[in-house]
Every structure is written in structure tokens, then in C-alpha cells.
Amino acid sequence: MKKVKVLVLMFGGVSALWAESEPKMELFSPDGSHYVSFEVRRTASGTNELCYRVDYRGAPVIETSRAGLDMDNRVWEMSLGVRDLEQPGCWMDNMDVDSVTYHPLHDEIWNPLYGERSVVRDHYRSATMYLSKKDGSDYRLNMEVRAYDEGIAFRYFLPEHPKAIFHKVTADLTEYTFPSFSMAWTEQWAQAKFEYLPISSIKHPVERALTVELPGGKWVALVDADVDDWCLTKFVASEKKANTLVSVMYSPVDVVTYCATPWKVIMAADRPGDLLEHNDIIQNLNPACQIVDAAQWVKPGKIMREVTMTTEGAIETVDFCANHHIPYMLFDWKWYMPCGSHDGDATKVVKTLDMPRIVEYAKGKGVGVWLYVNQHALMKQARELFPILHEWGIVGVKSGFVQYASHRWATWLHDLVRLAAENHLLMNIHDEFRPSGFSRTYPNLLTQEGILGNEEFPDATHNTILPFTRMINGAADYTICYYDERLKNTHAHQLAASLVFYSPLQTLFWYDKPSAYRGEPEIEWFENLPTIFDDSKVLSGHPGKGIVMARRKEKEWFVGLLTNNDGAEEDVPLSFLEEGKTYLAQIYTDGGEEVKTRTHVKCVYKRVNASQVLKFRLRPRGGAAIHLREINREETRQYKKYKGEAL
């Protein structure tokens, strides 16, 4: 194997040095917290195996693990004239490292159109390992690796093949070997309940983000990014290697070189909340916005569903939305029929709805109308339908029951978002699809489901797991319910959920009609709540126990507390506020029967500052919401100072 000079970048008191060694790639993140290495090792059977490892703060979080892809290109080789090539047992078996190149430090600040933060730093060290076969096949593979302070990202890049041989990727060989006794929060599908399992007990493929609690108190999340032209990949326990997860591709992927796989991301942190705070790494690994005029028409906001499918009900819902600062209204299931069949026609509206009148009336009230469209109609008539919807004045499409997991359907779905952008339509993808940062590239995709949300009435403990797992992926349409009698959690819990579960398109009052509202004062929380933010912080929390989340929009802060089925006592330091300023804290808690509204939400208004700590006694399945805004001297006299009492 050819020897090369490799620049090894060391931090934390150890200087950079040149070393004569085997072609091994080693990278440290800019702050030195994350370390990754890649190398090819010779196995006992005489084949080559690409391996990697990841350390966090000097300790392994992914022990030496296999990497690579498997291919079945035999038919393509023969059809293109390469008919005597010996086939190895695995496509990677005869890959050698040619060289490693280290790239200059990358450090860029950029501003997303919307997000959990208005300023994002893209800061990493990177390297490329070049591999090839020496069997006359002309096959090459590049390992592209980035080391961020937030985590490690790598992907497989297939350079252009000189004989134009197509590549059929049949397996993702990437493994993840964790320290012994690591435990994972797992879901078998995107809208499933969680199981807390040892790594080796994960017998069925599980979703990403996969959050793992290490025995030493560290935390790891496995996620992906830039999953545009690929299939769904999940994780399952290896049958051969303890404490190891293997990658499971939903389908083969056919590619024409040159091309790259999605990025694989391994985030490590000292506390679970850091994983959520650091999820901008996913955006950073996606291409920049491709919609030139996006800022002119891509507008996040809140949305309410119209449930009667009548013109009269729609007018009433539009009025409610206009009165309560909800800029969008949705017609969901059955505005065209049959909506679950290829025989349905989404260009024809049911007779109970006067769509032109409704759209015009809503426009006059400052409310945009969205329409649900099932996959059957999208498959059959999207290219015809989307220009028609735009002509009608429809602002957005919620796609339902769409397939997304195979290579074919993944590319179809992402192309559907592109088609929507061409027609100035916003999108919300429902059911199993989970994000991987595509909304940076096409921000008209405001949100998606991919979550066991309020529509199915999960319990409070489930909701305390979601922020540290599913929400790492990005926005989720949790479909906040409020007045429905089937709710398992308190109303203050529902208020807080609308802040904790980030979505640029935040669905409110999912099962409710406007008539359900009877002047409950806490609805001002929904009225004042933004859906995009300038900063977001996880103040405290642990999956299955609770979370305290704080988000800032300009100079105002919004805080949400969620507890599990058992309840908890929680302290909220206000040190994130600007020192020397006085704020009004509008506090919404579960007040019990002493509060005579049917929601039993207690509304308290107190004067606070950055030096104080709010104390909460959260009821089982409860929560609390806090809106903090700066007030002047005159307003200060109207409110009593908070003096440390339990809320």
C-alpha cells in the first residue's frame, strides 16, 4: 500500500505535526471536541475494510466501525463492454487508499429565510480520502468528511466513471459501534411510540434521528442530511458484532456518476438538550436556497383547519383566524372526492364549498387558504393541478399519505416540492416523511409531520421524549389540539407544546371549530406566539422527564415547560434576559378547579428581571407557558413583582 504524508491536526495542547504513516485521515473539529479518523485495514480473510471511529472530548462515542457501500454493477459492466472483470465478494473488498487531502478551515455566517435561529454559523474542518481499485475496473470512491464543533459528518462520493458504468448501490455498509451499555430511544416508524433499548436489543429497523445515552453520561444522535436523491435508511442491531448498529436501506439506489450519498451525521454532546440546540448542522449540510424570490412569497405562520367542509363554516373559520392572528386556513380531507382514489379529481371542488368566494373573502381578511391533496391525485395530475391551484389563489398544499421511502418515491416527493415552488405554492408533507434539511434549499417546504403528534393524543411522557429525538431532524407539524375532550394532557401542556415543537407552519385547534372558543383568556398566548425565531435555547431537560425551552423573537422571549405523566417541580432561571431591563412575564399554568374556565388555565402577570428564577409546581401531564416582553416605567407600576412563589 502506497505511503503518503498526512497532516494530522491536533488540538487541546498538542501541536500540529507531519507524520510519515499509512494513508489515514484524522480530523479534529475547530474547538477540538470532536475527532474522527478513517483508514483501510486488512482483514484476516485478506480483504480490505474501510473503518472509522469518532471521539468526543477524548473518549470514544463510536468505536472502530465499518464504512462503505456495496454495489451490484455486473449487468451494467457487461452491457458496456466490461465482461471479464472479477467480482469481489463485496464491492469494497479491493479498495485501496491513494491519498488524503486536508482542506482550509471553513467559517461562514449565513441567515436562513426562517428557522429556530436567524443567524447560523457553518464552521468546520474537512478532508477527502481518495480510494480506488487496482483491478482495471476504474472504480473510485471518495470519503468526504467534515468535523464540526456540533458533530461529525461524512458521505461517500462516486467520481465520474470513465466507461460510463451505472452504479447500483445495494447496501450501505456503515456501522456504528457504541460503548457497552449504551441505551437508545427508538421508534420503528416515524409516528411510533418510543422504546428505550440497549443497542444490541434493537431487532427491528428504527428511525433517525436516533438518540443514544452513553454510560459515561454523554449523548449521541445519528441523523442524516441532504437526502434528496436517495432512499430511506434506518438502523438495526448487528447479528455479528455486539453494541453495533448496521444501516438498512429501504431499496437499492441506481445512480449515474458523479454523485454523492446523503451526509451521515454523528452528533455528540454533554447533555441531551445540546443535540437539539446544535441541529443547524443539518441545514449546513444542505445546498443553499434555490428559490430566487423566496423572501417575497414564502411566509411562515399559524394555521387552523376548517372541519365542516361548507362555505358557511369556512367563512366562520376565516373570521376566527383573522381575529386571533392566524394567517392561514386549511381544507383537509374530502374537499374533493373521492380523495383516496385514482378516480378522484382535485380540480373539482365538492358542491358544499364555494371555493372562489371563500378564497376571495379570506384574502380580504388577510388569511391564506391551503388545500390537502392525497398522493393519488398528486401522482395523476400534479403538473396540471399546481398551476390551477395557484390561479385559484391557493397559497399552500398539504400532501397526504405520500410514499417517500424508496429511491423512486423519495425523488418523486422532492421533485414535487420543486414543482410547488415553480407555482409559488407552500407545502406541508404529512404522514411518515421526516426532514433532513431540504427546507434550506426549497424553503417553500415549511414543515412536515413524521411525528406521533397530538392528532393521536399521545401522553405527556411521550411528548417529553420528542424534543430530544424527532425534533433534532427539524420542523414537525405536531397539530396542536386544544378543546377536544380526548386530550390526555392539560391545557397548559398544550400551550407549551406549541412553543417546544418548532414548526414554521404551526397547526392550532386541530379538531376544533370556532364555536369551541368561549373567551378563554390564555388564547392570547397563541395570538402572540411567533412560529419562527431569532434564537432558541434548551434550558434544561431529559427525555421522558421534561423540558424547558426558551425562544426569542426580536426582543421578546417565549418559554415552554413540558413535564411527563408524573408532574415535576421546575426552576426557570431568567438569566437569558437582558440585564438591567424589566420584563412583564405573562405566565400560563394549570390552575385546577379554582380557575372557573373549562380549560382551568391560570393566567398570572408578574414583573421580573434577569436575576430572578421562576419556580413551578407542574401537575401530572402538565406544563406552563411564559411570554416575556420588556416594559417601560409607566407599565412597571401596573404589575406586582415576582417574589419567588411557586407558580
XYZ file of C-alpha atoms in Angstrom:
647
model
C 0.000 0.000 0.000
C 1.425 3.367 -1.038
C 2.595 5.576 1.814
C 1.796 9.279 1.842
C 2.450 12.229 4.087
C -0.618 13.056 6.173
C -1.190 16.277 8.077
C -2.626 15.390 11.478
C -4.414 18.316 13.146
C -4.280 18.116 16.906
C -5.824 20.478 19.458
C -6.140 20.742 23.214
C -2.487 21.415 23.949
C -0.965 19.191 21.242
C 0.559 20.964 18.247
C 0.018 20.131 14.580
C 2.615 17.788 13.072
C 3.589 15.978 9.881
C 3.751 12.207 10.162
C 5.014 9.522 7.760
C 2.296 6.865 8.043
C -0.248 4.698 6.285
C -2.858 6.784 4.418
C -5.068 7.521 7.389
C -7.377 10.509 7.683
C -7.626 12.263 11.063
C -9.654 15.391 11.814
C -10.473 17.460 14.844
C -13.356 19.935 14.972
C -12.386 23.619 15.295
C -12.777 23.566 19.089
C -11.150 20.144 19.392
C -14.202 18.462 20.934
C -14.926 16.037 18.086
C -12.350 13.741 16.481
C -12.780 11.354 13.559
C -10.417 9.005 11.757
C -10.763 6.881 8.602
C -8.410 4.135 7.445
C -8.369 0.893 5.467
C -7.493 -2.248 7.404
C -6.581 -5.693 6.118
C -8.907 -8.400 7.410
C -7.967 -11.949 8.362
C -9.534 -13.178 5.111
C -7.225 -10.933 3.084
C -9.765 -8.309 2.031
C -9.669 -4.581 2.693
C -12.134 -2.941 5.073
C -12.718 0.791 5.368
C -13.074 1.728 9.062
C -13.693 4.852 11.101
C -14.067 5.986 14.691
C -15.410 9.080 16.449
C -14.274 10.511 19.801
C -15.856 13.275 21.847
C -13.751 15.138 24.382
C -11.108 12.404 24.265
C -13.440 9.425 24.766
C -14.851 7.129 22.066
C -18.520 7.594 21.220
C -18.339 5.457 18.062
C -15.707 2.768 18.427
C -13.918 1.361 15.382
C -16.681 0.616 12.879
C -17.035 -0.411 9.276
C -17.817 2.068 6.490
C -18.526 1.798 2.792
C -21.057 0.803 0.142
C -21.843 -2.423 -1.671
C -22.668 -2.498 -5.384
C -24.047 -4.925 -7.933
C -22.823 -3.472 -11.230
C -22.221 -6.754 -13.065
C -25.017 -6.395 -15.636
C -24.104 -2.770 -16.370
C -20.442 -3.724 -16.732
C -21.221 -6.425 -19.276
C -23.664 -4.261 -21.222
C -20.982 -1.586 -21.557
C -18.294 -3.992 -22.728
C -16.518 -4.871 -19.457
C -17.138 -8.633 -19.470
C -14.166 -10.315 -17.817
C -13.936 -8.341 -14.569
C -13.520 -10.498 -11.476
C -16.303 -9.840 -8.964
C -15.178 -9.492 -5.325
C -17.399 -10.801 -2.534
C -18.131 -7.193 -1.562
C -17.597 -4.146 -3.761
C -15.318 -2.555 -1.125
C -13.083 -5.623 -0.652
C -10.321 -4.468 -3.016
C -10.448 -0.718 -2.370
C -7.097 0.905 -1.508
C -6.370 4.390 -0.208
C -4.463 6.551 -2.662
C -4.184 9.805 -0.736
C -5.759 12.168 1.772
C -6.251 15.887 1.196
C -6.945 18.361 4.000
C -8.902 21.473 3.084
C -8.720 25.008 4.539
C -10.802 25.809 7.597
C -14.327 26.815 6.628
C -16.045 29.529 8.654
C -19.146 31.259 7.321
C -22.097 33.112 8.816
C -25.404 32.988 6.939
C -29.013 33.952 7.553
C -31.773 31.443 6.797
C -35.064 32.690 5.432
C -36.619 31.350 8.654
C -35.698 28.950 11.420
C -35.104 28.347 15.108
C -32.247 30.848 14.827
C -31.835 33.790 12.471
C -28.034 33.532 12.343
C -26.280 30.250 11.534
C -22.563 29.570 11.665
C -21.128 26.991 9.247
C -17.750 26.219 10.821
C -15.771 23.031 10.202
C -12.524 21.349 9.249
C -12.691 18.928 6.343
C -10.733 16.355 4.402
C -11.165 13.971 1.496
C -9.820 10.430 1.363
C -9.347 9.123 -2.182
C -9.757 5.387 -2.743
C -9.629 3.269 -5.890
C -9.445 -0.298 -7.172
C -6.306 -1.571 -8.901
C -8.092 -4.316 -10.870
C -8.598 -2.376 -14.099
C -12.239 -1.547 -13.285
C -11.600 2.210 -12.965
C -13.809 2.301 -9.869
C -13.079 5.084 -7.385
C -14.609 6.267 -4.126
C -14.008 9.483 -2.193
C -14.716 9.843 1.504
C -15.755 13.444 2.199
C -15.539 14.238 5.906
C -16.315 17.328 7.972
C -15.609 17.875 11.645
C -17.921 20.461 13.229
C -17.989 21.519 16.864
C -21.516 20.070 16.804
C -20.617 16.691 15.309
C -19.008 14.665 12.549
C -20.441 14.391 9.040
C -19.293 12.164 6.197
C -20.571 10.942 2.867
C -19.496 8.710 0.003
C -18.746 10.452 -3.296
C -18.532 8.410 -6.506
C -16.434 10.191 -9.144
C -17.437 10.003 -12.787
C -16.672 6.583 -14.234
C -14.634 6.799 -17.491
C -16.602 3.954 -19.115
C -19.972 5.391 -18.003
C -20.847 2.306 -15.976
C -24.012 2.830 -13.989
C -23.845 2.109 -10.263
C -26.437 0.050 -8.424
C -25.972 0.588 -4.684
C -27.388 -2.461 -2.926
C -26.216 -1.899 0.640
C -24.932 0.777 2.964
C -22.149 -0.867 4.948
C -21.860 1.896 7.537
C -21.881 0.558 11.087
C -21.981 2.312 14.455
C -20.318 0.528 17.350
C -21.172 2.140 20.684
C -19.548 1.699 24.094
C -21.035 -1.179 26.085
C -24.263 -0.462 27.997
C -25.354 2.356 25.683
C -29.136 2.850 25.532
C -31.222 4.250 22.672
C -34.616 5.937 22.372
C -36.067 4.048 19.406
C -39.081 4.220 17.082
C -39.808 1.586 14.445
C -41.620 4.098 12.259
C -41.899 7.859 12.179
C -45.232 8.051 14.041
C -44.500 5.303 16.555
C -44.206 5.260 20.317
C -40.750 5.049 21.849
C -38.874 2.076 23.280
C -35.794 2.582 25.460
C -33.465 -0.261 24.426
C -29.860 -1.455 24.669
C -28.154 -1.201 21.284
C -27.979 -4.967 20.787
C -31.727 -5.287 21.526
C -32.794 -3.219 18.516
C -34.172 -6.147 16.488
C -36.278 -4.150 14.019
C -35.065 -1.185 11.928
C -35.548 2.121 13.758
C -35.873 5.737 12.661
C -33.498 8.629 12.629
C -32.843 10.813 14.494
C -31.687 8.054 16.845
C -30.662 9.405 20.239
C -28.293 7.301 22.350
C -27.421 7.720 26.018
C -23.856 6.561 26.715
C -22.861 5.002 30.063
C -20.470 7.843 30.902
C -23.204 10.477 30.713
C -22.544 11.623 27.137
C -25.194 11.752 24.420
C -25.107 10.885 20.727
C -27.595 11.413 17.900
C -27.460 9.737 14.497
C -29.113 11.838 11.785
C -28.747 12.457 8.057
C -28.697 15.451 5.734
C -29.199 16.271 2.050
C -31.401 13.231 1.441
C -32.719 14.351 -1.922
C -31.810 11.588 -4.345
C -31.596 8.543 -2.089
C -33.784 6.111 -0.182
C -34.720 5.943 3.483
C -32.008 4.437 5.693
C -32.687 3.072 9.180
C -30.673 1.278 11.874
C -30.847 -2.244 13.351
C -28.603 -4.243 15.676
C -25.827 -6.243 14.049
C -26.158 -10.014 14.284
C -22.371 -10.383 14.307
C -20.985 -7.555 16.422
C -22.076 -6.519 19.929
C -23.253 -2.958 20.661
C -23.296 -2.246 16.937
C -25.946 -0.858 14.631
C -25.909 -1.565 10.905
C -27.528 0.554 8.198
C -30.664 -0.710 6.443
C -31.511 0.748 3.035
C -35.199 0.622 2.132
C -34.378 -0.062 -1.517
C -31.437 -0.219 -3.928
C -30.333 3.120 -5.366
C -29.402 3.500 -9.041
C -27.003 6.371 -9.677
C -25.158 7.904 -12.592
C -21.730 9.168 -11.578
C -20.601 11.588 -10.478
C -22.840 11.611 -7.402
C -22.823 11.663 -3.617
C -24.768 9.845 -0.949
C -26.565 11.768 1.783
C -24.443 13.014 4.662
C -24.277 10.786 7.721
C -24.128 12.858 10.890
C -22.907 11.788 14.318
C -23.570 14.443 16.956
C -22.143 14.136 20.465
C -22.899 16.325 23.476
C -22.678 16.586 27.248
C -26.446 16.935 27.698
C -29.396 15.915 25.549
C -30.581 19.488 25.038
C -27.327 20.323 23.249
C -28.253 17.879 20.484
C -31.357 19.923 19.747
C -29.542 23.256 20.054
C -26.913 22.047 17.569
C -29.261 20.797 14.844
C -28.237 23.606 12.468
C -25.531 21.170 11.369
C -28.250 19.543 9.237
C -29.049 22.804 7.454
C -25.352 23.461 6.913
C -25.017 20.155 5.057
C -27.715 21.063 2.529
C -27.352 23.308 -0.544
C -28.312 26.970 -0.251
C -31.759 28.264 -1.211
C -32.637 27.652 -4.873
C -35.758 29.878 -4.955
C -34.620 33.319 -6.089
C -37.737 35.200 -4.958
C -38.497 33.079 -1.864
C -38.490 36.047 0.523
C -41.356 37.623 -1.417
C -43.869 34.791 -1.017
C -42.623 32.145 1.437
C -44.289 33.284 4.655
C -44.386 31.112 7.795
C -47.316 31.377 10.193
C -50.069 29.617 12.131
C -52.872 27.652 10.509
C -56.291 26.311 11.517
C -58.278 23.547 9.866
C -61.846 24.043 8.659
C -63.756 20.895 9.619
C -67.302 21.328 8.233
C -66.480 21.454 4.501
C -69.147 24.109 3.992
C -68.927 27.654 2.716
C -70.595 28.954 5.885
C -68.157 27.054 8.110
C -65.240 28.352 6.073
C -66.358 31.976 6.413
C -66.692 31.492 10.172
C -63.236 29.942 10.388
C -61.688 32.729 8.320
C -63.181 35.282 10.712
C -61.825 33.369 13.702
C -58.363 33.192 12.127
C -58.388 36.909 11.333
C -59.456 37.785 14.883
C -56.793 35.598 16.521
C -53.746 36.356 14.331
C -53.810 33.046 12.429
C -52.773 33.830 8.840
C -53.757 30.514 7.232
C -56.788 28.209 6.982
C -56.706 24.611 5.734
C -59.290 22.489 3.968
C -58.164 18.996 4.857
C -59.622 15.644 3.829
C -62.608 15.490 1.427
C -62.777 18.932 -0.210
C -62.629 16.915 -3.450
C -63.898 13.359 -3.868
C -63.009 10.548 -3.886
C -59.785 11.797 -2.345
C -58.355 8.334 -1.605
C -58.637 7.026 -5.153
C -57.014 7.484 -8.548
C -60.531 8.292 -9.748
C -60.551 11.483 -7.677
C -60.129 14.839 -9.406
C -58.535 17.592 -7.311
C -59.508 20.230 -9.855
C -63.184 19.774 -8.909
C -64.463 21.046 -5.559
C -67.368 19.439 -3.662
C -70.652 21.296 -4.077
C -70.836 22.393 -0.421
C -67.820 24.689 -0.930
C -67.854 27.872 -2.998
C -64.093 27.979 -3.351
C -63.787 31.268 -5.331
C -65.951 33.087 -2.782
C -64.049 31.600 0.163
C -60.605 32.409 -1.245
C -61.613 35.969 -2.096
C -63.202 36.526 1.321
C -60.167 35.068 3.101
C -57.806 37.237 1.072
C -59.738 40.321 2.159
C -59.244 39.238 5.782
C -55.523 38.593 5.341
C -55.945 34.810 5.544
C -54.416 32.417 3.001
C -56.134 29.163 2.057
C -54.368 25.779 1.988
C -55.674 22.548 0.434
C -54.966 18.925 1.289
C -54.190 16.698 -1.718
C -53.758 12.935 -1.473
C -50.947 11.079 -3.269
C -53.392 9.559 -5.769
C -54.241 12.984 -7.190
C -50.667 14.224 -6.909
C -49.390 11.277 -8.933
C -52.048 11.660 -11.580
C -52.344 15.394 -12.011
C -49.789 17.457 -10.056
C -48.397 19.169 -13.173
C -51.892 20.144 -14.220
C -53.166 20.795 -10.699
C -50.500 23.084 -9.228
C -50.892 25.877 -11.827
C -54.677 25.656 -11.343
C -54.380 25.975 -7.565
C -52.118 28.989 -7.975
C -54.654 30.535 -10.347
C -57.408 29.932 -7.762
C -55.360 31.914 -5.218
C -54.454 28.901 -3.070
C -51.242 29.541 -1.106
C -50.252 26.053 0.003
C -50.651 22.302 -0.435
C -50.654 19.729 2.326
C -49.719 16.394 0.749
C -51.177 13.338 2.428
C -50.371 9.604 2.532
C -47.367 10.108 0.248
C -44.818 7.366 -0.218
C -41.264 8.511 0.429
C -39.033 5.605 1.484
C -37.815 4.007 -1.759
C -35.420 5.726 -4.131
C -38.213 6.193 -6.664
C -40.648 7.826 -4.246
C -38.003 9.895 -2.452
C -37.004 11.611 -5.689
C -40.671 11.970 -6.696
C -41.519 13.691 -3.419
C -38.608 16.112 -3.509
C -39.397 16.928 -7.141
C -42.986 17.607 -6.047
C -41.663 20.328 -3.699
C -39.721 21.798 -6.623
C -42.851 21.761 -8.760
C -44.749 23.529 -5.987
C -42.029 26.194 -5.862
C -42.366 26.785 -9.603
C -46.028 27.565 -8.957
C -45.428 29.658 -5.809
C -47.118 27.088 -3.567
C -46.068 26.387 0.010
C -46.001 22.766 1.172
C -46.581 20.638 4.266
C -45.774 16.932 3.797
C -47.833 14.722 6.086
C -47.588 11.220 7.489
C -44.223 9.368 7.682
C -41.775 11.724 5.920
C -39.070 13.220 8.158
C -36.885 16.209 7.260
C -33.171 16.209 6.518
C -32.659 19.905 5.790
C -34.267 20.156 2.334
C -36.200 23.224 3.509
C -32.966 25.213 3.376
C -32.769 24.527 -0.356
C -36.505 24.773 -1.012
C -37.975 26.814 1.854
C -41.470 26.564 0.378
C -41.484 23.225 2.224
C -42.427 24.850 5.515
C -42.964 21.731 7.577
C -43.812 18.041 7.665
C -45.328 15.530 10.042
C -43.158 12.442 10.688
C -44.158 12.566 14.350
C -46.639 10.903 16.683
C -48.431 14.166 17.284
C -51.498 15.493 19.019
C -53.789 14.126 16.331
C -53.383 10.716 18.013
C -53.453 12.024 21.613
C -50.058 10.824 22.929
C -49.393 11.039 26.641
C -47.152 13.611 28.302
C -44.175 11.300 28.772
C -44.077 10.694 25.009
C -44.077 14.449 24.455
C -41.055 14.892 26.724
C -39.068 12.433 24.587
C -39.811 14.120 21.260
C -37.642 17.257 21.723
C -34.511 15.139 22.224
C -35.225 12.743 19.365
C -37.576 13.620 16.496
C -37.139 17.385 16.827
C -33.402 17.084 16.109
C -34.389 16.348 12.489
C -36.128 19.712 12.163
C -39.639 21.113 11.988
C -42.616 18.899 12.845
C -46.322 19.543 12.341
C -47.498 18.290 15.738
C -51.104 19.507 15.093
C -51.860 21.182 18.418
C -55.328 20.315 19.743
C -56.965 22.409 22.427
C -60.635 21.944 23.273
C -61.075 18.275 22.350
C -62.260 16.099 25.247
C -59.954 13.246 24.198
C -56.830 15.149 25.270
C -54.683 13.177 27.723
C -52.654 16.189 28.839
C -53.515 19.523 30.412
C -54.269 22.688 28.515
C -51.143 24.408 29.800
C -49.243 21.423 28.396
C -50.853 22.155 25.016
C -49.839 25.807 25.186
C -46.237 24.890 25.918
C -46.172 22.261 23.168
C -46.829 24.952 20.563
C -43.510 26.549 21.559
C -41.448 23.420 22.187
C -42.370 21.658 18.934
C -40.918 24.000 16.333
C -42.793 24.361 13.057
C -42.745 27.399 10.734
C -46.318 26.366 9.904
C -47.841 25.728 13.347
C -51.223 23.981 13.285
C -53.592 25.109 16.068
C -57.067 23.943 17.167
C -56.756 20.768 15.061
C -60.117 19.193 15.972
C -61.885 22.432 16.962
C -64.498 24.695 15.426
C -64.514 28.444 16.125
C -67.582 27.906 18.298
C -65.445 25.958 20.767
C -63.814 29.213 21.872
C -65.603 30.901 24.757
C -63.286 33.749 25.556
C -60.643 31.782 27.454
C -58.014 34.421 28.309
C -54.978 32.192 27.737
C -55.688 32.114 23.988
C -53.664 35.333 23.898
C -50.623 33.015 24.098
C -51.484 31.563 20.678
C -52.247 35.033 19.340
C -48.838 36.389 20.362
C -46.779 33.278 19.529
C -44.410 33.534 16.528
C -43.584 30.416 14.512
C -40.003 31.395 13.637
C -37.333 32.710 15.981
C -34.033 34.551 16.269
C -32.631 32.303 18.993
C -33.572 29.051 20.730
C -32.191 27.524 23.927
C -32.864 24.304 25.824
C -32.588 25.498 29.420
C -32.948 22.021 30.897
C -34.464 18.657 30.214
C -34.159 14.909 29.836
C -36.106 12.559 27.552
C -39.027 11.016 29.376
C -38.849 13.531 32.224
C -39.343 17.055 30.908
C -38.006 20.029 29.007
C -37.713 23.797 29.460
C -37.328 25.558 26.106
C -36.783 29.300 25.554
C -37.079 31.002 22.175
C -36.561 34.662 21.251
C -38.247 36.698 18.535
C -36.611 40.133 18.305
C -36.705 41.382 21.940
C -39.469 39.101 23.220
C -38.921 35.670 24.783
C -41.274 32.712 24.852
C -40.719 29.806 27.251
C -42.412 26.404 27.287
C -42.264 23.794 30.058
C -43.431 20.229 29.491
C -43.487 17.576 32.185
C -44.241 13.863 31.984
C -47.199 11.845 33.281
C -45.984 12.238 36.865
C -45.513 16.009 37.125
C -42.460 17.822 38.479
C -41.069 20.866 40.235
C -39.083 23.035 37.838
C -36.946 26.159 38.227
C -36.516 28.541 35.297
C -33.580 30.977 35.662
C -34.215 34.138 33.673
C -30.535 34.828 33.063
C -31.133 34.754 29.298
C -32.924 38.114 29.620
C -31.034 41.369 29.119
C -29.583 42.667 32.362
C -30.857 45.966 33.685
C -34.222 45.616 31.937
C -37.640 44.995 33.450
C -39.943 42.489 31.796
C -43.566 41.524 32.051
C -43.944 37.765 32.438
C -47.333 36.564 31.192
C -47.492 33.136 32.803
C -49.960 30.376 31.947
C -50.203 27.357 34.252
C -52.696 24.647 35.202
C -54.787 26.231 37.917
C -57.158 23.360 38.654
C -60.779 23.707 39.681
C -60.195 27.099 41.312
C -59.979 28.531 37.801
C -63.566 28.574 36.608
C -62.980 28.327 32.854
C -63.379 24.879 31.322
C -59.656 24.807 30.453
C -58.624 25.659 34.064
C -55.618 27.652 32.854
C -54.392 30.209 35.364
C -53.090 33.482 33.896
C -50.618 35.401 36.064
C -48.830 38.643 35.134
C -45.652 39.462 37.073
C -42.789 41.927 36.838
C -39.412 40.142 36.519
C -35.754 40.680 35.582
C -32.703 38.647 34.570
C -31.600 37.973 38.158
C -34.723 36.023 39.099
C -35.692 32.358 38.995
C -39.298 31.358 38.344
C -40.449 28.336 40.347
C -43.090 25.963 39.005
C -45.030 23.101 40.513
C -46.168 21.302 37.380
C -49.142 18.972 37.650
C -49.045 15.435 36.193
C -49.278 15.610 32.378
C -48.936 19.376 32.739
C -46.865 22.275 31.621
C -46.508 26.026 31.604
C -46.004 28.794 29.059
C -44.352 32.176 29.602
C -44.318 35.235 27.362
C -41.691 37.808 28.384
C -41.567 41.312 26.972
C -39.719 44.421 28.086
C -41.864 47.107 29.741
C -41.265 50.779 30.484
C -41.506 52.589 33.808
C -45.139 53.511 33.363
C -46.132 49.883 32.674
C -43.994 48.700 35.597
C -46.391 50.327 38.051
C -49.274 48.203 36.776
C -47.776 44.836 37.783
C -46.555 43.268 41.002
C -43.028 41.974 41.281
C -42.491 38.212 41.295
C -41.247 37.220 44.771
C -40.321 33.553 44.390
C -43.698 31.931 44.981
C -44.465 28.589 43.316
C -46.499 29.014 40.154
